[in-house]
Amino acid sequence: MTITVRPGSTVMFTGDSITDCQRLESEDGLGFGYPLRVAGEWGLRHPDRPVTWLNTGIAGHKVRDLEARWQTDVLDAGPDVVSILVGVNDMGWHTLDPQGHVIPAEEFEAGYDRLLAPLAEAGTELILIEPFLLPIHGVIEAGAGVALIGEKEREEWRTDLDPKIQAVRKLARKYGAHLIAADGMFAELAAMAGPEYWAADGVHPTPAGHAALAAAWLRLVA
């Protein structure tokens, strides 16, 4: 089943840098990634159903950071639909930050659950985008020169990320949320055009990667 977006609905995207995508530098506050593409395509398809689109993603945020600002940034807005993409920083924090540590999947899931519970109670439609990691090649500089990430680090990230992806899928089932299985989607796309085509650093989508996310998102709404 799809989500019916009615005229006058408020749709909110939130999460980390993949959703943020320089939103504070954009004219409409949606950034330059998949939220903008979704809003633009929806407007083209449905000029008779205007929607208020909001983006409260913040680069670098983890589940615990979202939880700290959830009331003011999400719940107080009373959105009809909330789309969440978070988890990549919960995965890689311990390799990028000297103060970081491995965040257990159980801790990630419990915090994510606390984000979803009040929205579900309010009858908010939920779209969960699972975190993803593309199998790019070579060594990249991450965190503005903080760390060099190569094959070894990405193997660690993948081991850390997989149970968190499963946690998101479990929570989607628990709350009847719509799930975008982005990790699997990008794995299939990477087999066609190479992983760097979709996310040059394996994490942040290219324009084509954002278009893929937007297309998957739009398939869930009507």
PDB file of C-alpha atoms in Angstrom, residues 11-13 18-40 51-57:
ATOM      1  CA  VAL A  11       6.005  16.087   4.920  1.00  0.00           C
ATOM      2  CA  MET A  12       9.271  16.130   6.853  1.00  0.00           C
ATOM      3  CA  PHE A  13      12.634  14.626   5.963  1.00  0.00           C
ATOM      4  CA  ILE A  18      22.632  12.696   3.305  1.00  0.00           C
ATOM      5  CA  THR A  19      19.309  14.377   4.036  1.00  0.00           C
ATOM      6  CA  ASP A  20      20.742  17.744   5.144  1.00  0.00           C
ATOM      7  CA  CYS A  21      22.640  18.189   1.872  1.00  0.00           C
ATOM      8  CA  GLN A  22      23.402  21.869   2.588  1.00  0.00           C
ATOM      9  CA  ARG A  23      19.800  22.755   3.331  1.00  0.00           C
ATOM     10  CA  LEU A  24      20.719  25.960   5.158  1.00  0.00           C
ATOM     11  CA  GLU A  25      22.405  27.196   1.995  1.00  0.00           C
ATOM     12  CA  SER A  26      19.393  26.453  -0.195  1.00  0.00           C
ATOM     13  CA  GLU A  27      16.658  28.942  -0.947  1.00  0.00           C
ATOM     14  CA  ASP A  28      13.781  26.707   0.120  1.00  0.00           C
ATOM     15  CA  GLY A  29      15.563  24.945   2.996  1.00  0.00           C
ATOM     16  CA  LEU A  30      15.327  21.528   1.362  1.00  0.00           C
ATOM     17  CA  GLY A  31      18.990  21.233   0.429  1.00  0.00           C
ATOM     18  CA  PHE A  32      20.275  19.893  -2.869  1.00  0.00           C
ATOM     19  CA  GLY A  33      19.642  16.156  -2.506  1.00  0.00           C
ATOM     20  CA  TYR A  34      16.788  13.686  -2.576  1.00  0.00           C
ATOM     21  CA  PRO A  35      14.305  15.794  -0.518  1.00  0.00           C
ATOM     22  CA  LEU A  36      14.474  18.539  -3.146  1.00  0.00           C
ATOM     23  CA  ARG A  37      14.071  16.000  -5.933  1.00  0.00           C
ATOM     24  CA  VAL A  38      11.051  14.442  -4.214  1.00  0.00           C
ATOM     25  CA  ALA A  39       9.385  17.817  -3.662  1.00  0.00           C
ATOM     26  CA  GLY A  40      10.041  18.917  -7.218  1.00  0.00           C
ATOM     27  CA  VAL A  51       2.353  20.064   0.205  1.00  0.00           C
ATOM     28  CA  THR A  52       4.539  21.722   2.824  1.00  0.00           C
ATOM     29  CA  TRP A  53       7.982  20.117   2.597  1.00  0.00           C
ATOM     30  CA  LEU A  54      10.401  20.373   5.529  1.00  0.00           C
ATOM     31  CA  ASN A  55      13.976  19.190   6.009  1.00  0.00           C
ATOM     32  CA  THR A  56      15.530  18.981   9.480  1.00  0.00           C
ATOM     33  CA  GLY A  57      18.516  16.792   8.648  1.00  0.00           C
TER      34      GLY A  57
END
